[in-house]
CSV table of C-alpha atoms in Angstrom, one decimal:
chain,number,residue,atom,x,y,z
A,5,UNK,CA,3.9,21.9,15.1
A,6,UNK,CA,2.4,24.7,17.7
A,7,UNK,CA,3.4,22.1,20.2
A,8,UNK,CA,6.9,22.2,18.9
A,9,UNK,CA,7.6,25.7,19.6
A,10,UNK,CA,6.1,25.8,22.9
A,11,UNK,CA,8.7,23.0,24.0
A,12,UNK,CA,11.3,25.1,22.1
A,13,UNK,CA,10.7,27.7,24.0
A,14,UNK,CA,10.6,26.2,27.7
A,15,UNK,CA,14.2,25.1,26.7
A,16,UNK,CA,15.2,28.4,26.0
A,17,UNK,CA,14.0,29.8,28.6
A,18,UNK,CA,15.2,27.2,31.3
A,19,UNK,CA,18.7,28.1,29.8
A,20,UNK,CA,18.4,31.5,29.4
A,21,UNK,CA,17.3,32.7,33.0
A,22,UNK,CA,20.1,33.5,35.4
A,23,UNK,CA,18.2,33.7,38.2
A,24,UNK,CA,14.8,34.0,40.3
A,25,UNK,CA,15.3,38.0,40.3
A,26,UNK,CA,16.2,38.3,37.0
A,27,UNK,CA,12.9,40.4,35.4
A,28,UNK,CA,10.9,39.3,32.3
A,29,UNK,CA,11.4,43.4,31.0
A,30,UNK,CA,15.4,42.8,32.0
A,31,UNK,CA,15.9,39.0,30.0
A,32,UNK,CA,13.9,40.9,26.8
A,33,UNK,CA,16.4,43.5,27.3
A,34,UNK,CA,19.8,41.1,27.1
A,35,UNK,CA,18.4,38.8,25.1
A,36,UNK,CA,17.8,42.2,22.1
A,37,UNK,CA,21.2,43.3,22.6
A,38,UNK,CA,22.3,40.1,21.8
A,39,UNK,CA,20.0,39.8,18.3
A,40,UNK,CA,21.6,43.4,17.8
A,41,UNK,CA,25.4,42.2,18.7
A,42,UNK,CA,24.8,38.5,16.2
A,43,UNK,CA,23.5,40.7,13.5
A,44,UNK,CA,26.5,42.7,13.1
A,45,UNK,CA,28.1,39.8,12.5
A,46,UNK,CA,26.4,38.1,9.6
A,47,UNK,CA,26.2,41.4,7.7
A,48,UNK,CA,29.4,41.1,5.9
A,49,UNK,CA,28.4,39.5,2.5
A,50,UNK,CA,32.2,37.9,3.2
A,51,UNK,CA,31.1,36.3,6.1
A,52,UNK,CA,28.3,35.0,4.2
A,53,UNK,CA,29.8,33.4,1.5
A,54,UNK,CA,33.0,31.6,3.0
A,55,UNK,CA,31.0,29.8,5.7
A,56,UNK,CA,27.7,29.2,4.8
A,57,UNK,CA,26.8,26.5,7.5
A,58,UNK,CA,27.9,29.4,10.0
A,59,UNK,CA,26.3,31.9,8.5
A,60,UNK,CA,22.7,29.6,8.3
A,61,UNK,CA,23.8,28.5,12.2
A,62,UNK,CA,24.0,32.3,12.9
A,63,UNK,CA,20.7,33.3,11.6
A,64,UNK,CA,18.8,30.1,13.3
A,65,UNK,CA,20.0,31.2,16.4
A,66,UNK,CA,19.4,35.2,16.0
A,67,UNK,CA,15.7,33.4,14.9
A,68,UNK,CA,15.4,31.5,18.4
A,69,UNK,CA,16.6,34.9,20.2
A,70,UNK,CA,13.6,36.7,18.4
A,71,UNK,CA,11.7,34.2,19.6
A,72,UNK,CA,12.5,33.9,23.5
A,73,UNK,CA,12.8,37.9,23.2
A,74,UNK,CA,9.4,38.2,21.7
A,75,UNK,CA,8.1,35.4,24.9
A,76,UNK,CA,9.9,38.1,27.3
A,77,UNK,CA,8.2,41.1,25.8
A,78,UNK,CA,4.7,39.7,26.1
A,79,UNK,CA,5.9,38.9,29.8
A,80,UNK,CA,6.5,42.0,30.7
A,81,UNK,CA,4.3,43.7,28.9
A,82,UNK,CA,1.4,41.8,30.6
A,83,UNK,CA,3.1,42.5,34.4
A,84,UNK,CA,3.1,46.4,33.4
A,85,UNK,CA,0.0,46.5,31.2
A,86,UNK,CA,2.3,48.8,28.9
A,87,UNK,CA,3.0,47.7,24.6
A,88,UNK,CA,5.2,45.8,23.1
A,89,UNK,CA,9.2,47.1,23.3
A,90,UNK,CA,10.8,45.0,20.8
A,91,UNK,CA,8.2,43.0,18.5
A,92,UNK,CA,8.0,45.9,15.9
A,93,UNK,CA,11.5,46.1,15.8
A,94,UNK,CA,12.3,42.9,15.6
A,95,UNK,CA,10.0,42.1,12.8
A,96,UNK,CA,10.9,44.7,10.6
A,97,UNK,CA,14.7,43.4,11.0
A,98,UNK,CA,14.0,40.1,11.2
A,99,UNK,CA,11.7,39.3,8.4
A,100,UNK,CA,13.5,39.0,5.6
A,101,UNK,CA,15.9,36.0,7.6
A,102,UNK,CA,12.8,33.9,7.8
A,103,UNK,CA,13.0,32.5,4.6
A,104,UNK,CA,16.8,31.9,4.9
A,105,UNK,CA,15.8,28.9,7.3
A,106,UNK,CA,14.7,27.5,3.8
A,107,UNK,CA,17.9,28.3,2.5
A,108,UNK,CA,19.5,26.5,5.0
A,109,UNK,CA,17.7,23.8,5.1
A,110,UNK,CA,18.3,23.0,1.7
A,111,UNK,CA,21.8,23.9,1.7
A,112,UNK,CA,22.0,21.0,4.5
A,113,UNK,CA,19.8,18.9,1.8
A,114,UNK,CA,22.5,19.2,-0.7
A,115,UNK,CA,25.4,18.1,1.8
A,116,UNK,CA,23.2,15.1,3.0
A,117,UNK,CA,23.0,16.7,6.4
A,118,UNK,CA,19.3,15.3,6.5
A,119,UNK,CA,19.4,15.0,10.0
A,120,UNK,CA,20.2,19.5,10.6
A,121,UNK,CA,18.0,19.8,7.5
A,122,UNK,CA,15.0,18.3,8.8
A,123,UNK,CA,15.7,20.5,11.8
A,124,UNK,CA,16.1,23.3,10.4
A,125,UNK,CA,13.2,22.7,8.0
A,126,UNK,CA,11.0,21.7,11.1
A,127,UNK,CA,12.2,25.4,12.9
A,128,UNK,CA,10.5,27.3,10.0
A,129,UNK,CA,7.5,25.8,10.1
A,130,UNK,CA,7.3,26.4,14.1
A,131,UNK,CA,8.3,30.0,13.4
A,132,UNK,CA,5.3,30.5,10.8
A,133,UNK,CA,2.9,29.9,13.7
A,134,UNK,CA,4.7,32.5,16.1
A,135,UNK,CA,3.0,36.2,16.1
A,136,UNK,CA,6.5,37.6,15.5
A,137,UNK,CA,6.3,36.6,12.1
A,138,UNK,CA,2.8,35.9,11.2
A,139,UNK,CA,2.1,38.6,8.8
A,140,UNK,CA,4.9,37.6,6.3
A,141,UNK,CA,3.9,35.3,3.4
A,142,UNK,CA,5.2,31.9,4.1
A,143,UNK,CA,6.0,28.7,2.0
A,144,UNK,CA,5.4,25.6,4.3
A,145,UNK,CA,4.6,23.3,1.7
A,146,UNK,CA,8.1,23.5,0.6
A,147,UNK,CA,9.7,22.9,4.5
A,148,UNK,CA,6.6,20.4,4.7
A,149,UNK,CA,7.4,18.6,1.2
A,150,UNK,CA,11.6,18.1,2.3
A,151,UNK,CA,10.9,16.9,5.8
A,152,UNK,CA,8.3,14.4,4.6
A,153,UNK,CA,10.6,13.3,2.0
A,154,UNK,CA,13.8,12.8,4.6
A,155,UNK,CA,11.7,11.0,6.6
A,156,UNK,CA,10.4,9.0,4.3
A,157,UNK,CA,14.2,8.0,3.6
A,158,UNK,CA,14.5,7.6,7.5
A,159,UNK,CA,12.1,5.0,7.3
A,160,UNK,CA,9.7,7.1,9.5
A,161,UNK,CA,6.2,7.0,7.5
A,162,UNK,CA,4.3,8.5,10.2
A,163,UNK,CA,6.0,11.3,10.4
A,164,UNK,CA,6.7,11.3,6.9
A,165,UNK,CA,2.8,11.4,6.1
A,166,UNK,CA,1.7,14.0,8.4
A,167,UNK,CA,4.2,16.7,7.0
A,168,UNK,CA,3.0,15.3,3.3
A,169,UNK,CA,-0.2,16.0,4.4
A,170,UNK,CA,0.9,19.6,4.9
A,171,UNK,CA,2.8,19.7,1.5
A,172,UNK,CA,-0.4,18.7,-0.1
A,173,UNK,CA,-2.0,21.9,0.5
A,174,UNK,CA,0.7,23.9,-1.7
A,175,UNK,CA,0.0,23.6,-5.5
A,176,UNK,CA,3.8,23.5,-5.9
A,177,UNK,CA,4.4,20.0,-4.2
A,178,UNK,CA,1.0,18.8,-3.9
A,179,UNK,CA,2.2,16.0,-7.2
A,180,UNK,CA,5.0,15.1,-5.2
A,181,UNK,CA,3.8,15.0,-1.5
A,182,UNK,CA,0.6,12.8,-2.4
A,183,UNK,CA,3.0,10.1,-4.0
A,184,UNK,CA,4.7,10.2,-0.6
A,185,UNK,CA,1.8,10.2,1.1
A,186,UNK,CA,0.9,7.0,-0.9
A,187,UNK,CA,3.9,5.3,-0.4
A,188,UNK,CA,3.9,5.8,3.4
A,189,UNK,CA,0.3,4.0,3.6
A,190,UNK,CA,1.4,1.4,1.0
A,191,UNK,CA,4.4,0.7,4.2
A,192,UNK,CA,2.4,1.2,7.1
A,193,UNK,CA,-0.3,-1.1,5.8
A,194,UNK,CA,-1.7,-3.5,8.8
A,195,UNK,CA,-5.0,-4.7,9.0
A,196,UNK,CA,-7.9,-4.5,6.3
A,197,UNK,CA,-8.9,-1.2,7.5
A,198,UNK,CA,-5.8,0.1,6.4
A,199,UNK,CA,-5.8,-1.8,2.7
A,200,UNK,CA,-10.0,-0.7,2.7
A,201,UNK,CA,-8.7,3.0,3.2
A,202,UNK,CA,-5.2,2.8,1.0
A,203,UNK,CA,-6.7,1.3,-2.0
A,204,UNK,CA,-9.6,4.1,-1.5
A,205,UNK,CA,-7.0,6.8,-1.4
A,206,UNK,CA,-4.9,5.3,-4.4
A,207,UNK,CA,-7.8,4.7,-6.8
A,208,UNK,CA,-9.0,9.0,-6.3
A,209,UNK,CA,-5.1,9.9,-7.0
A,210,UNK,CA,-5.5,7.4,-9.7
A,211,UNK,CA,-8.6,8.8,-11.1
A,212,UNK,CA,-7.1,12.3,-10.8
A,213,UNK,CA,-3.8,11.7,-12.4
A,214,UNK,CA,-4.6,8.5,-14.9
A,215,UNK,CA,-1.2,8.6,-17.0
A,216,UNK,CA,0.8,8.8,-13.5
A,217,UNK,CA,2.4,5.4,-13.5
A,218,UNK,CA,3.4,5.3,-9.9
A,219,UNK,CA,0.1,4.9,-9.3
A,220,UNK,CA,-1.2,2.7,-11.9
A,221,UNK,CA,2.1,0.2,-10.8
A,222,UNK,CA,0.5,0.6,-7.0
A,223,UNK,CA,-3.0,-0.1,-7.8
A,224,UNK,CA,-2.0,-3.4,-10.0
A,225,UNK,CA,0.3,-4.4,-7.1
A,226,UNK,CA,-2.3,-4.2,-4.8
A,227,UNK,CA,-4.8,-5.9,-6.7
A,228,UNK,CA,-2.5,-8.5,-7.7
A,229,UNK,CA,-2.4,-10.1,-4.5
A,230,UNK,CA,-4.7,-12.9,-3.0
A,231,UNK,CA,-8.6,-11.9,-2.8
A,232,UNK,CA,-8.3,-9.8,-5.2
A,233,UNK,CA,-8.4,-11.4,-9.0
A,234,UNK,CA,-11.9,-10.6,-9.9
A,235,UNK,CA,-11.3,-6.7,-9.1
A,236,UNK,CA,-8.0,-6.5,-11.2
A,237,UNK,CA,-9.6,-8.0,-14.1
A,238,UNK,CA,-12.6,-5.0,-13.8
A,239,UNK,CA,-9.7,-2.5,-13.3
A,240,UNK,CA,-8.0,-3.8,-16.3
A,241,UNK,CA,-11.6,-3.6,-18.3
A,242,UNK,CA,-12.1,-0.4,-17.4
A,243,UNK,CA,-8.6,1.0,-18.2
A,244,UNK,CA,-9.0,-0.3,-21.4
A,245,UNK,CA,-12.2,1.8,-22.0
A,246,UNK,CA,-10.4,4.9,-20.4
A,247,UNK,CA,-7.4,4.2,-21.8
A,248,UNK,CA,-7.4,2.9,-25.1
A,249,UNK,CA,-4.4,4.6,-26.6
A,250,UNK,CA,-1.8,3.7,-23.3
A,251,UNK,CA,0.6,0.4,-24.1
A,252,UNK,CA,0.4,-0.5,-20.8
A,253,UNK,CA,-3.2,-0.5,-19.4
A,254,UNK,CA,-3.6,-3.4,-22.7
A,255,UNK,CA,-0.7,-4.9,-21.1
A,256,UNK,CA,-2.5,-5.3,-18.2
A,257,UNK,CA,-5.6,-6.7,-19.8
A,258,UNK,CA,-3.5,-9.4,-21.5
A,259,UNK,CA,-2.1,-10.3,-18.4
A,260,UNK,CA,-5.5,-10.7,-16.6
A,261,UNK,CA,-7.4,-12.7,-19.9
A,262,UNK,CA,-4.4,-14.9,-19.3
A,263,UNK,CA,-4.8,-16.0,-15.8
A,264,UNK,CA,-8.4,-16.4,-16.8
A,265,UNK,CA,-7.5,-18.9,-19.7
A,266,UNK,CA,-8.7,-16.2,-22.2
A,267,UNK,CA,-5.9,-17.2,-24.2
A,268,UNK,CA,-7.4,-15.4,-27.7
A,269,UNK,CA,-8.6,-12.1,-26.0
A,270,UNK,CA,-5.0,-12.1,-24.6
A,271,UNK,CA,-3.1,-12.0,-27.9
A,272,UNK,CA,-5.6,-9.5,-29.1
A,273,UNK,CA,-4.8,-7.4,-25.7
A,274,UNK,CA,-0.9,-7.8,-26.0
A,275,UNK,CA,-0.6,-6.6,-29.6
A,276,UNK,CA,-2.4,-3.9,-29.1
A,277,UNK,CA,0.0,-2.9,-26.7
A,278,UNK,CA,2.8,-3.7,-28.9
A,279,UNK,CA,1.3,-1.7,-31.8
A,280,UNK,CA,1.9,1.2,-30.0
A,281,UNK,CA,5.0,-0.2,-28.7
A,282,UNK,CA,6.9,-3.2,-30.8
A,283,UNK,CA,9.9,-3.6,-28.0
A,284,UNK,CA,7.6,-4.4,-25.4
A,285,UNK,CA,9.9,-7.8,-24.6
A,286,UNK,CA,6.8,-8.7,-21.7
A,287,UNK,CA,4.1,-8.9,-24.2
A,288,UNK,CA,6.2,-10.7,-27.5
A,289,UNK,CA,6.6,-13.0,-24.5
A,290,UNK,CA,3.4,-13.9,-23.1
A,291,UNK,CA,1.8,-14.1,-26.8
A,292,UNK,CA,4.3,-16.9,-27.6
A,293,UNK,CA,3.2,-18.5,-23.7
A,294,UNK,CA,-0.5,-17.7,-25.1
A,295,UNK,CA,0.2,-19.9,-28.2
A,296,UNK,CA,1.6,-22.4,-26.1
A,297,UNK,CA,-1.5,-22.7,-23.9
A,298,UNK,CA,-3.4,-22.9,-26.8
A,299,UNK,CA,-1.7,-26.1,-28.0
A,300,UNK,CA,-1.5,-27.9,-25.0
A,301,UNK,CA,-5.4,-27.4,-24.5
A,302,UNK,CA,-5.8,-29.1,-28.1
A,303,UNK,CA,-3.6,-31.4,-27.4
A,304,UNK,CA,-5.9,-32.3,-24.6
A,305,UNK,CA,-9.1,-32.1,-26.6
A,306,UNK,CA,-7.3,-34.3,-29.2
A,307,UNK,CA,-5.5,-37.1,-27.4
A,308,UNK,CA,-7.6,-40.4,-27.2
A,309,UNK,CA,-7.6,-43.1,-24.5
A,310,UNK,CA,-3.9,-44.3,-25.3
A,311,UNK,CA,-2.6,-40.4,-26.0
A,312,UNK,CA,-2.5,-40.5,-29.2
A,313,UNK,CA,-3.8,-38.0,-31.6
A,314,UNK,CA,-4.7,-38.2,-35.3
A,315,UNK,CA,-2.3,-36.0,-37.9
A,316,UNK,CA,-5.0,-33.9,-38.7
A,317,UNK,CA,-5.5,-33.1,-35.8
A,318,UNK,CA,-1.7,-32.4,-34.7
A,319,UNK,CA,-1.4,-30.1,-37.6
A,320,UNK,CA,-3.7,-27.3,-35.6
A,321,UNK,CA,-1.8,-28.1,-32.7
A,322,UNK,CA,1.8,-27.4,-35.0
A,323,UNK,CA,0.0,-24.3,-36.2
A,324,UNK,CA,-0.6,-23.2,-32.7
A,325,UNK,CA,3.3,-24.6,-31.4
A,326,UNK,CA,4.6,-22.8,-34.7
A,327,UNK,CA,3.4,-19.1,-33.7
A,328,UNK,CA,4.6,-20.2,-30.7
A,329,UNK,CA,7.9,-20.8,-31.5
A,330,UNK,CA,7.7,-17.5,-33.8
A,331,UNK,CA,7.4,-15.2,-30.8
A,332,UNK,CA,9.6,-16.8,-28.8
A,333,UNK,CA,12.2,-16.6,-31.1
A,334,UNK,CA,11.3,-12.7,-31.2
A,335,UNK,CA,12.0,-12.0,-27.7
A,336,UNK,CA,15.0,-14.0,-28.1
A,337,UNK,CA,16.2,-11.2,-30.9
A,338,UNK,CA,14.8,-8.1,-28.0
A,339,UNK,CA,16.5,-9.7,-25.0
A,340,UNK,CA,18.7,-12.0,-25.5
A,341,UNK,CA,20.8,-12.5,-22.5
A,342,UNK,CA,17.1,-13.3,-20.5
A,343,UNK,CA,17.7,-10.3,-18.4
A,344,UNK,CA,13.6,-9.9,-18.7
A,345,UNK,CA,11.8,-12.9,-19.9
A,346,UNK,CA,13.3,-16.7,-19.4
A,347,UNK,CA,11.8,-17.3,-23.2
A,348,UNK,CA,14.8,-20.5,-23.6
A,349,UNK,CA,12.9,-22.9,-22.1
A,350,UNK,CA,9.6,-22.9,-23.6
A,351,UNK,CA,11.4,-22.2,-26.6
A,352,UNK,CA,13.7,-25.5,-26.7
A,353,UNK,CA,10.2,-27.7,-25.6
A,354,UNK,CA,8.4,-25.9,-28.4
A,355,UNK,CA,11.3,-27.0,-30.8
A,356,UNK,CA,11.4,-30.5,-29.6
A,357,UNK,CA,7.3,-31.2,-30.1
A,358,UNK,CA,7.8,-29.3,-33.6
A,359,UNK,CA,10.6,-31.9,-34.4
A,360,UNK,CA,13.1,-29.0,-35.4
């Protein structure tokens, strides 16, 4: 950011000197008048309040005038080995217009002006590293925490990390900046360094906020993809033993004794989530796909050489397609137009074995 107001300032300066004569003691000079002249402007509360973007535009550039003013001073205070002129002065009137880049920058927020606001935002955190105002308490992780969320919506995660890194050190955004933080490695994810170094950074935000469910939903989506089914299935274990009480971590373990054919512990797993929560449309569904399973495996077991199977043997398998049916039929009541679970087709099959 240091590097920022350096090249901030060359441009100032480039279009502030008139000419090769023109002394560093005589710029610091114009350039204070001019900080005195844009003051008396903005002090009208009137002024303030009909036109806020001028008024924000005002004290930005009164800000970059400090600034340049402040570069002079030190200029010509180092040709003349005398003090400062104008750094005490324009500290104690300048201060308190600091945090009104803030202001502004969230008053641009508001208007979606995310380009000036990220600007803006950017601006205050150069001017917390200048010595003009480095005795006043400052809020970076706030500046920090909006440009690392506009960015983010910009689509540029790199830059979008680093200022969440900065947001993370303020107790105030710290929640918010790691899950942009997150989300930025989730995007920017390339090679299996970067998964080795995401998941590692997911699973301690994890640990450290457990009921989060942004980062639960990350770390299953992670683990859900290829390489990485014997790891989700200790992860949903685990969460089970941490967990006991959330409707979702048993979710999860249903889900994973289900891939694995554990078609009993998955019933088991799935209404113990829907004890704690009976609209869970998910779970009634994969029970009744978990009684399904289970009759087609017996059906397996039971057929002989030609296919056929005994009747008392297909009366287990209609005891199995009949709880079937039964919680089919109950997320047909919970969701009825399919918008979640497609529970008509394995329905009408189930019917059709059953002879109904």
């Amino acid at each position: 950011m240091k590097k920022n107001l350096y090249l901030f300032l060359l441009f100032w300066i480039s279009l502030s000197i008139q000419g090769k004569d023109v002394s560093p003691r005589t710029t610091a000079k114009k350039l204070n008048k001019q900080i005195e002249v844009l003051l008396q402007k903005i002090e009208g509360r009137q002024y303030q309040k009909t036109d806020s973007a001028t008024y924000y535009n005002n004290v930005s550039e009164i800000i970059k005038m400090a600034l340049l003013c402040d570069f002079y001073d030190v200029q010509a205070s180092k040709s003349l080995h005398d003090i400062l002129t104008y750094r005490s002065k324009n500290v104690k009137r300048l201060s308190g217009y600091l945090e009104t880049l803030i202001d502004a920058g969230r008053y641009y927020y508001r208007h979606r002006q995310n380009d000036s606001a990220i600007n803006v935002f950017k601006f205050y955190l150069d001017c917390t590293e200048s010595a003009l105002f480095h005795e006043q308490k400052y809020i970076q992780g706030q500046a920090a925490y909006y440009i690392s969320l506009l960015t983010y919506g910009k689509k540029d995660y790199i830059t979008s990390e680093q200022f969440a890194d900065v947001a993370l050190r303020d107790i105030n955004y710290a929640k918010e900046a790691a899950k942009i933080k997150i989300n930025c490695m989730r995007m920017g994810l390339k090679n299996s360094a970067d998964s080795i170094q995401y998941y590692s950074v997911l699973s301690a935000l994890h640990r450290k906020a457990p009921e989060d469910e942004l980062y639960f939903k990350l770390l299953i989506e992670y683990l859900s993809s290829p390489g990485h089914k014997r790891q989700l299935k200790e992860f949903a274990s685990t969460e089970v033993r941490i967990r006991p009480h959330n409707k979702l971590v048993w979710a999860l373990k249903g889900e994973t004794d289900m891939k694995s054919q554990q078609w009993d512990n998955a019933i088991v797993s799935f209404n113990k989530a829907l004890s704690m929560d009976s609209t869970m449309v998910k779970a009634v569904y994969n029970i009744g796909l978990c009684y399904c399973s289970k009759a087609m495996y017996l059906r397996r077991e039971f057929e002989n050489d030609s296919g056929k199977i005994k009747r008392k043997d297909f009366q287990l398998i209609k005891k199995e397609l009949n709880q079937a049916a039964m919680w089919l039929r109950k997320a047909e009541s919970l969701d009825p137009n399919e918008e979640i679970v497609k529970w008509k087709f394995p329905l009408q099959k189930v019917i059709k074995v059953l002879g109904n």
